[in-house]
Tab-separated table of C-alpha atoms and ligand atoms in Angstrom:
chain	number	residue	atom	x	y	z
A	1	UNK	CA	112.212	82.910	75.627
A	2	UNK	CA	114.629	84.396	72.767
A	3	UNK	CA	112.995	87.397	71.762
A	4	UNK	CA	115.924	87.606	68.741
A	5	UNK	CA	116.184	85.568	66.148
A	6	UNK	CA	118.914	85.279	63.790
A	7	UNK	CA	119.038	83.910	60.304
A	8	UNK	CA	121.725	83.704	57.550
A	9	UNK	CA	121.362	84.696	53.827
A	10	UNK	CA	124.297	84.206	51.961
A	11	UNK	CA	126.481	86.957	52.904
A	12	UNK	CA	124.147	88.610	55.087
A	13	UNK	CA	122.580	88.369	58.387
A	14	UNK	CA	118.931	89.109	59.551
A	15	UNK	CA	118.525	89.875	63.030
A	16	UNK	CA	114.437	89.855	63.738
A	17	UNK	CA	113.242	91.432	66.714
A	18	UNK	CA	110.474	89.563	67.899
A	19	UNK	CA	108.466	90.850	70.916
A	20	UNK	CA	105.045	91.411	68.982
A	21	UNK	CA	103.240	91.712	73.192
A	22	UNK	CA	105.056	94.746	72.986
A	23	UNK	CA	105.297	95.721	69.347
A	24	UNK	CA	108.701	94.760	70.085
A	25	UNK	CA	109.493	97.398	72.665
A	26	UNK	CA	113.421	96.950	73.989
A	27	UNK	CA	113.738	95.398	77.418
A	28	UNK	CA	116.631	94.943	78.919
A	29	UNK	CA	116.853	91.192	77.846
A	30	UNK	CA	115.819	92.022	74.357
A	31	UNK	CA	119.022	94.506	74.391
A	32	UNK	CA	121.096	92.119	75.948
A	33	UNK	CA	120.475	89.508	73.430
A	34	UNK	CA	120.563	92.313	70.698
A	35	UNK	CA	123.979	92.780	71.791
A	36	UNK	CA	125.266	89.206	72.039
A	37	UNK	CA	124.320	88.494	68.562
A	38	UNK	CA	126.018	91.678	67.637
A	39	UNK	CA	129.123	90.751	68.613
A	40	UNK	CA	128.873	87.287	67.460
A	41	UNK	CA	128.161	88.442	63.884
A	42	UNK	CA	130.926	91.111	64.361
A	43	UNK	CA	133.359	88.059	64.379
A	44	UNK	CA	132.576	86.702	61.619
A	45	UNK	CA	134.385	87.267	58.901
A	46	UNK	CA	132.099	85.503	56.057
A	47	UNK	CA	129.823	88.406	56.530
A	48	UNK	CA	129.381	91.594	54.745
A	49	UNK	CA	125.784	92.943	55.952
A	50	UNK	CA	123.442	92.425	59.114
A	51	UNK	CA	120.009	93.610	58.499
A	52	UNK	CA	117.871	94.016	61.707
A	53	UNK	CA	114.030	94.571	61.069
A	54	UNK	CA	111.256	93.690	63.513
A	55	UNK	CA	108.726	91.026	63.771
A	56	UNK	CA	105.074	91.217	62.399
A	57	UNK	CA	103.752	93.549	60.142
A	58	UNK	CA	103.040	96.557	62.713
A	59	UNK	CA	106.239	97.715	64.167
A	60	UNK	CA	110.203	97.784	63.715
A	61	UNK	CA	110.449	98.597	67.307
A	62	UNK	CA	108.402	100.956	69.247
A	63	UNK	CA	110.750	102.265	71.625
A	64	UNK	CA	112.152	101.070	74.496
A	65	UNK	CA	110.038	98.848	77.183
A	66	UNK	CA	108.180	102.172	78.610
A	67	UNK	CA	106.495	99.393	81.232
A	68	UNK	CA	110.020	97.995	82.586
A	69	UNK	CA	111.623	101.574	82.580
A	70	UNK	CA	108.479	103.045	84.461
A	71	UNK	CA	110.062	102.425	88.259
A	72	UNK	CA	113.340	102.300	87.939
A	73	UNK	CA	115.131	102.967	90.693
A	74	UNK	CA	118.232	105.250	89.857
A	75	UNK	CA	121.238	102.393	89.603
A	76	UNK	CA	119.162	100.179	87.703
A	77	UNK	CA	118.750	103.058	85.403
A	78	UNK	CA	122.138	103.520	85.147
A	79	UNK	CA	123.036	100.016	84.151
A	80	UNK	CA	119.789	99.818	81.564
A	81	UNK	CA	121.538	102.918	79.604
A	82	UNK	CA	124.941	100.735	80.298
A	83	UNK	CA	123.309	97.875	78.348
A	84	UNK	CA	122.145	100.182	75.766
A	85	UNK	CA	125.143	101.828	75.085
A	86	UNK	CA	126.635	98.294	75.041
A	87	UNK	CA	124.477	97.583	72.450
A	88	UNK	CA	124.819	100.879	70.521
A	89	UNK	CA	128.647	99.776	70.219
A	90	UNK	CA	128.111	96.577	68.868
A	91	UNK	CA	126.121	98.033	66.012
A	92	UNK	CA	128.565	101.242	65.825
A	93	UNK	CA	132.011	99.638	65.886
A	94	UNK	CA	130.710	96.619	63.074
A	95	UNK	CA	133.265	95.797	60.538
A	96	UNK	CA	129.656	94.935	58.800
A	97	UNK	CA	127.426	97.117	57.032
A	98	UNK	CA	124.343	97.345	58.876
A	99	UNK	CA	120.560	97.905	57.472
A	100	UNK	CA	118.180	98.546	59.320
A	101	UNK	CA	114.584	97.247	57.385
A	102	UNK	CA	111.848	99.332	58.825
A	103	UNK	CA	108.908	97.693	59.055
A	104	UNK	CA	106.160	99.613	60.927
A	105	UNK	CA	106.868	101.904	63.772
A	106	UNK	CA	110.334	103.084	64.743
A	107	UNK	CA	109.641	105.114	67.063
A	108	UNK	CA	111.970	106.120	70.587
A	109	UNK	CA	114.925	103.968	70.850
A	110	UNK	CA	113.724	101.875	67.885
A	111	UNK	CA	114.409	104.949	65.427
A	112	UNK	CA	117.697	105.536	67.492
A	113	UNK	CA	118.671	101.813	67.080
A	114	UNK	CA	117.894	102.708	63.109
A	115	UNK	CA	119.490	105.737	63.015
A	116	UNK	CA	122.773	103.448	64.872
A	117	UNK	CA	122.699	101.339	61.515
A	118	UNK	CA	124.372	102.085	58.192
A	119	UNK	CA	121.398	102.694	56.351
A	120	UNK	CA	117.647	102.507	56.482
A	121	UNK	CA	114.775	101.665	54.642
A	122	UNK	CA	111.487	101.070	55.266
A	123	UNK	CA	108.055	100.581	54.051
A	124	UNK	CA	105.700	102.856	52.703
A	125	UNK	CA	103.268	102.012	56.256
A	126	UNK	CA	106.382	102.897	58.623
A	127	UNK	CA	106.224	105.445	61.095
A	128	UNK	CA	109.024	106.862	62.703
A	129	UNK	CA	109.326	109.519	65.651
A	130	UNK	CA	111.274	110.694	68.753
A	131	UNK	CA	108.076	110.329	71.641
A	132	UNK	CA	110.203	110.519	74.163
A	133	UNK	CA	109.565	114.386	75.568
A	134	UNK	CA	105.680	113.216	76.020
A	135	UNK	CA	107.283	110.720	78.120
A	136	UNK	CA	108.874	113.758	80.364
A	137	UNK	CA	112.247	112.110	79.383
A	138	UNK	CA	114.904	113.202	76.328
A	139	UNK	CA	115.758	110.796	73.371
A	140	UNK	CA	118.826	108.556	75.284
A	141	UNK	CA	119.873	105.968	73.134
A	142	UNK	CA	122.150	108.872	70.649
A	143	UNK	CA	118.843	110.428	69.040
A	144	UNK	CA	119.975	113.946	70.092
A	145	UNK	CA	122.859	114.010	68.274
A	146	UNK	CA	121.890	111.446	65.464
A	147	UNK	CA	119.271	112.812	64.260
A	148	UNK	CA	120.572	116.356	63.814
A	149	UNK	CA	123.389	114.750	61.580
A	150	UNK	CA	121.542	112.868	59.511
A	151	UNK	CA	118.654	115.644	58.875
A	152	UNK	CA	120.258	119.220	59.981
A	153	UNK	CA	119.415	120.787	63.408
A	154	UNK	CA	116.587	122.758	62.655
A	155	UNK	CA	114.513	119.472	61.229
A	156	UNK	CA	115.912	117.881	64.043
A	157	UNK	CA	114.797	119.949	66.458
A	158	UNK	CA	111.381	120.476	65.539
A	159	UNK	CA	111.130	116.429	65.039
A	160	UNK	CA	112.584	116.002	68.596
A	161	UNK	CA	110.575	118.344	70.747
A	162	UNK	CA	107.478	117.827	69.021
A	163	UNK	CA	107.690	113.979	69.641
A	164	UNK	CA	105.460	114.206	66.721
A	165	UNK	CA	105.446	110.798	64.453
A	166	UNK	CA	105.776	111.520	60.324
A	167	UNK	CA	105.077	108.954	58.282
A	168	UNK	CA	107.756	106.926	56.145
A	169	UNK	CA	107.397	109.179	52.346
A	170	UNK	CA	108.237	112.420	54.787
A	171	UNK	CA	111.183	110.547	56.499
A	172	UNK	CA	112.652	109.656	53.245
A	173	UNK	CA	112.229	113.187	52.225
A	174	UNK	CA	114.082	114.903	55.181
A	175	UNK	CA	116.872	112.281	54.112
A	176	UNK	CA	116.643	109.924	57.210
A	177	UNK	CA	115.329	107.185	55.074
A	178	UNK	CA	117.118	105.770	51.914
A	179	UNK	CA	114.745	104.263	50.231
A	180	UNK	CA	110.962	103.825	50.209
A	181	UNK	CA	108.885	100.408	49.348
A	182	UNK	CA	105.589	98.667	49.496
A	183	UNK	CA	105.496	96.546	52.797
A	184	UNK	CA	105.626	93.485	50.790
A	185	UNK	CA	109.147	94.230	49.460
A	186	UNK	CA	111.107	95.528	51.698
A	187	UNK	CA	112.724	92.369	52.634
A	188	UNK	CA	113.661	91.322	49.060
A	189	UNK	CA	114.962	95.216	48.783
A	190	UNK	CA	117.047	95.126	51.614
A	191	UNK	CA	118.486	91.429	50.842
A	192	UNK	CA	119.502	93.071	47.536
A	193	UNK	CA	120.890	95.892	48.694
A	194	UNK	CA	122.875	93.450	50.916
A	195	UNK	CA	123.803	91.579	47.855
A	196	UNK	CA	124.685	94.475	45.866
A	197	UNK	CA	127.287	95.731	48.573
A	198	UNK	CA	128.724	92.428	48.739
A	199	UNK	CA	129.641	92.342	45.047
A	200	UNK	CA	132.054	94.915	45.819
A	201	UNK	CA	135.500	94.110	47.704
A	202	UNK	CA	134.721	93.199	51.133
A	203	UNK	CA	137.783	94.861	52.467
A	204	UNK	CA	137.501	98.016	50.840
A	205	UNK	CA	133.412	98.239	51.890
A	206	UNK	CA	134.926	97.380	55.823
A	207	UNK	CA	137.770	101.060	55.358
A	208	UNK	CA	135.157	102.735	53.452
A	209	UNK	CA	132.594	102.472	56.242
A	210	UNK	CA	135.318	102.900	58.690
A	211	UNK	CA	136.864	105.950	57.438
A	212	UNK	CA	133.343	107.476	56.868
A	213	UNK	CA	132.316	106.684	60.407
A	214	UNK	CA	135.491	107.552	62.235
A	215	UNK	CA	135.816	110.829	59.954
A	216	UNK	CA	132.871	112.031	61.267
A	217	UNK	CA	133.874	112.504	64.587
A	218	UNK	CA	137.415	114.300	63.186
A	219	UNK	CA	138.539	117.585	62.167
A	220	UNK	CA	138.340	117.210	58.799
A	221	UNK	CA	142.276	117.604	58.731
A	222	UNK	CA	142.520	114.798	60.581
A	223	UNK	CA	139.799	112.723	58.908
A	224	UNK	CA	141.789	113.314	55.476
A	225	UNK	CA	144.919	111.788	56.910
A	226	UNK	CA	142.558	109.045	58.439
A	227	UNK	CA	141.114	108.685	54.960
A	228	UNK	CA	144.733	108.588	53.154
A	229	UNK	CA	145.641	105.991	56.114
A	230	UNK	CA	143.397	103.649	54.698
A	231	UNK	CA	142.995	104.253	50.984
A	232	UNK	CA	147.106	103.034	51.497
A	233	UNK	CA	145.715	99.766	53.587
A	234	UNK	CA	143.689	99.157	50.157
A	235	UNK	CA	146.975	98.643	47.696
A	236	UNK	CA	148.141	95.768	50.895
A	237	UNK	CA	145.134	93.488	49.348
A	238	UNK	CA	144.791	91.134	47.126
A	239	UNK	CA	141.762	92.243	46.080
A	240	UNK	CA	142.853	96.055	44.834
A	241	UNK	CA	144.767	94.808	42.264
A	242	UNK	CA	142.365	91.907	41.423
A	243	UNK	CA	140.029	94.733	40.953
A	244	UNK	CA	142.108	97.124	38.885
A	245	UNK	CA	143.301	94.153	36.701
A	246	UNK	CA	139.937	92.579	36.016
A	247	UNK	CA	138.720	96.218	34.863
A	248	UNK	CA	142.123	96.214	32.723
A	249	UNK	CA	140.972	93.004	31.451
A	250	UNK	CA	137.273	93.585	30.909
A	251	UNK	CA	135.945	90.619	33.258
A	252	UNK	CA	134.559	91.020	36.413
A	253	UNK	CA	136.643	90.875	39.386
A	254	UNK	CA	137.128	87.685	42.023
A	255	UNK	CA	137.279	89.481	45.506
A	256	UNK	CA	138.740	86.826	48.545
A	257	UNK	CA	138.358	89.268	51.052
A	258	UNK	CA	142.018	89.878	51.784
B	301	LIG	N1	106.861	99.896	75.709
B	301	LIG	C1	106.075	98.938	76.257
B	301	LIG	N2	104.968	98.469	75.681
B	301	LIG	C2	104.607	99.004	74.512
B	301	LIG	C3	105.376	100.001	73.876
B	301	LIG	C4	106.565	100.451	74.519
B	301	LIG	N3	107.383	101.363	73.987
B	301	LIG	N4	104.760	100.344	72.714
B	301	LIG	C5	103.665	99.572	72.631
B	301	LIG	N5	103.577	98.759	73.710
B	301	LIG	C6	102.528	97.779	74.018
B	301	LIG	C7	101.252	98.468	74.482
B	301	LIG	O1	101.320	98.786	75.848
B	301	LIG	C8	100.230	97.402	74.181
B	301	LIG	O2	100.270	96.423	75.192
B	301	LIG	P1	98.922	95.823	75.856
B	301	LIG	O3	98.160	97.003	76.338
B	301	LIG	O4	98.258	95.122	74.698
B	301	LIG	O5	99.431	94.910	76.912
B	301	LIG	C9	100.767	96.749	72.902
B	301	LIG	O6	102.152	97.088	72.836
B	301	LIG	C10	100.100	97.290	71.638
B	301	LIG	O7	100.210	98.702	71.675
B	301	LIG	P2	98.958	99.685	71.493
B	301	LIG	O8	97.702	99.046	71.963
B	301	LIG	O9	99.328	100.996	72.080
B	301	LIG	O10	98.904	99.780	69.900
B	301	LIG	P3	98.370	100.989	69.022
B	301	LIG	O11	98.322	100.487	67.630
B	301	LIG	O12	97.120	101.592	69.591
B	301	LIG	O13	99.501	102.113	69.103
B	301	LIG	C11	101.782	102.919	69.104
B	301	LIG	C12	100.792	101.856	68.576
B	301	LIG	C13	103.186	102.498	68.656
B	301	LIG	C14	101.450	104.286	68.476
B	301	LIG	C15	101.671	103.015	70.648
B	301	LIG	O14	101.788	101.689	71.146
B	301	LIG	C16	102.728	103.858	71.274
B	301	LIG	O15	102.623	105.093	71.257
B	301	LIG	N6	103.737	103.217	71.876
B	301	LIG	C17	104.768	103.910	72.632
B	301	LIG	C18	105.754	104.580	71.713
B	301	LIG	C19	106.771	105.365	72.472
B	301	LIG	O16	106.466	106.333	73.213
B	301	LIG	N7	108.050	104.978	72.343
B	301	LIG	C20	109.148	105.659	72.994
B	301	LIG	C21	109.449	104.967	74.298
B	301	LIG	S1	110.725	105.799	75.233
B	301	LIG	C22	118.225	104.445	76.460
B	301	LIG	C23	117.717	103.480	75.628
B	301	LIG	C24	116.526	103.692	74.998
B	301	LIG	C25	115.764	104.835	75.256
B	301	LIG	C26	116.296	105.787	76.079
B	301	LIG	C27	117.493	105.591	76.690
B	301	LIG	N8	119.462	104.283	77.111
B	301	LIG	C28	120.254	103.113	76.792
B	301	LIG	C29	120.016	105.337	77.858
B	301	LIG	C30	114.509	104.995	74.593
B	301	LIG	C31	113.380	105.485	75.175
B	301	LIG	C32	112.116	105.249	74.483
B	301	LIG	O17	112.075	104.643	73.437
């Protein structure tokens, strides 16, 4: 049974996570077909946001499957956190802006699969949390370094090995979250966040992310040049100098994505 599904909205794409037996817990078949749609969206080109949000009203996704993980034997360990990482890459490495829409609880691996995305928001009921140490196992899926660079390491670490869960207002306040909204909007918020990034020149949004994302893992030397290297690839477009000249001509500018 598909436990993904995937819709399109004009230039975005929704993934839905839809495991509501599990309050849509990852399995390994739920990651695997996480991952294939992934990359199938990461090909095309038409796109300039995926969203991924969960089903129901109750969760975004609370954690990994704790009941498939409970007796696993060491290999088959090894290639669940294979799959993971797999999927992890898909979301890292999109030319796509990705937004995560949190729902309910994000809690585990469903925060780290948020904190993988672009940007998150989530409704006013969300929960989010790193359980994981009352587990007697460590955040696996990136949350020990993600969090920490998205909310310092002291908030971090008290987050992390409490395991405690803090509610969405708090989350937005330690600057994990983006943005804050009744449960009955945060669909229609993310779409138009979606929509408002898509105004913009789809090329320049792809070597903006990408030289924010790379830069991050650079000296900041490097990331400079990395940044230079790609504010050049900008003026190789069409759509740079449809942008400048439409500004020069006071009318809004017709981006082709090239
Ligand atoms: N796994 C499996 N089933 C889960 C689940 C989960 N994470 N969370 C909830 N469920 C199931 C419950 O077992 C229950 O099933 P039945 O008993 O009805 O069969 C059903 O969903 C409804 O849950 P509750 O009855 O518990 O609902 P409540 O409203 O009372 O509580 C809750 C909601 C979210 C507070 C509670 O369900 C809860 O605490 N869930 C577990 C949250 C958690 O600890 N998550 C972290 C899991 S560890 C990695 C990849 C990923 C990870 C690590 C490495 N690699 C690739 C290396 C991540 C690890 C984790 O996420």
């Amino acid at each position: 049974m598909a436990n993904v599904r995937v819709e399109r909205r004009g230039k975005a794409a929704i993934l839905t996570i839809d495991r509501p037996q599990a309050l849509n817990a990852l399995d390994r078949p739920t990651m695997e077909e996480l991952r294939a749609h992934a990359e199938a969206l990461n090909q095309d080109r038409d796109l300039v946001c995926v969203l991924l949000t969960g089903a129901g009203e109750k969760a975004f996704v609370a954690g990994a499957d704790i009941r498939a993980m409970l007796d696993l034997a060491p290999l088959d360990a090894q290639a669940h956190s294979e799959a993971g990482h797999a999927l992890l890459r898909a979301l890292l490495h999109s030319p796509h802006v990705t937004i995560a829409a949190i729902n309910g609880y994000a809690l585990g691996g469903g925060l780290e699969l948020a904190m993988a995305c672009d940007l998150r928001i989530a409704s006013e009921t969300a929960q989010l949390g790193l359980p994981e140490v009352g587990l007697g196992v460590i955040p696996g899926f990136g949350g020990t370094q993600r969090l920490a660079r998205l909310i310092g390491e002291a908030r971090a670490k008290e987050l992390m090995l409490t395991g405690e869960r803090i509610p969405a207002q708090r989350a937005l306040e330690l600057g994990l979250l983006s943005k804050v909204v009744p449960k009955d909007q945060l669909m229609k918020e993310a779409l138009a966040l979606a929509e408002r990034i898509a105004q913009n020149g789809p090329v320049a949004v792809r070597l903006a992310k990408h030289s924010l994302q790379r830069g991050l893992d650079m000296p900041l030397d490097a990331a400079l040049a990395f940044e230079a290297a790609c504010f050049g690839a900008c003026f190789a477009t069409h759509d740079q100098k449809e942008g400048m000249r439409a500004f020069m001509e006071k009318r809004p500018p017709k981006f082709e994505g090239r």
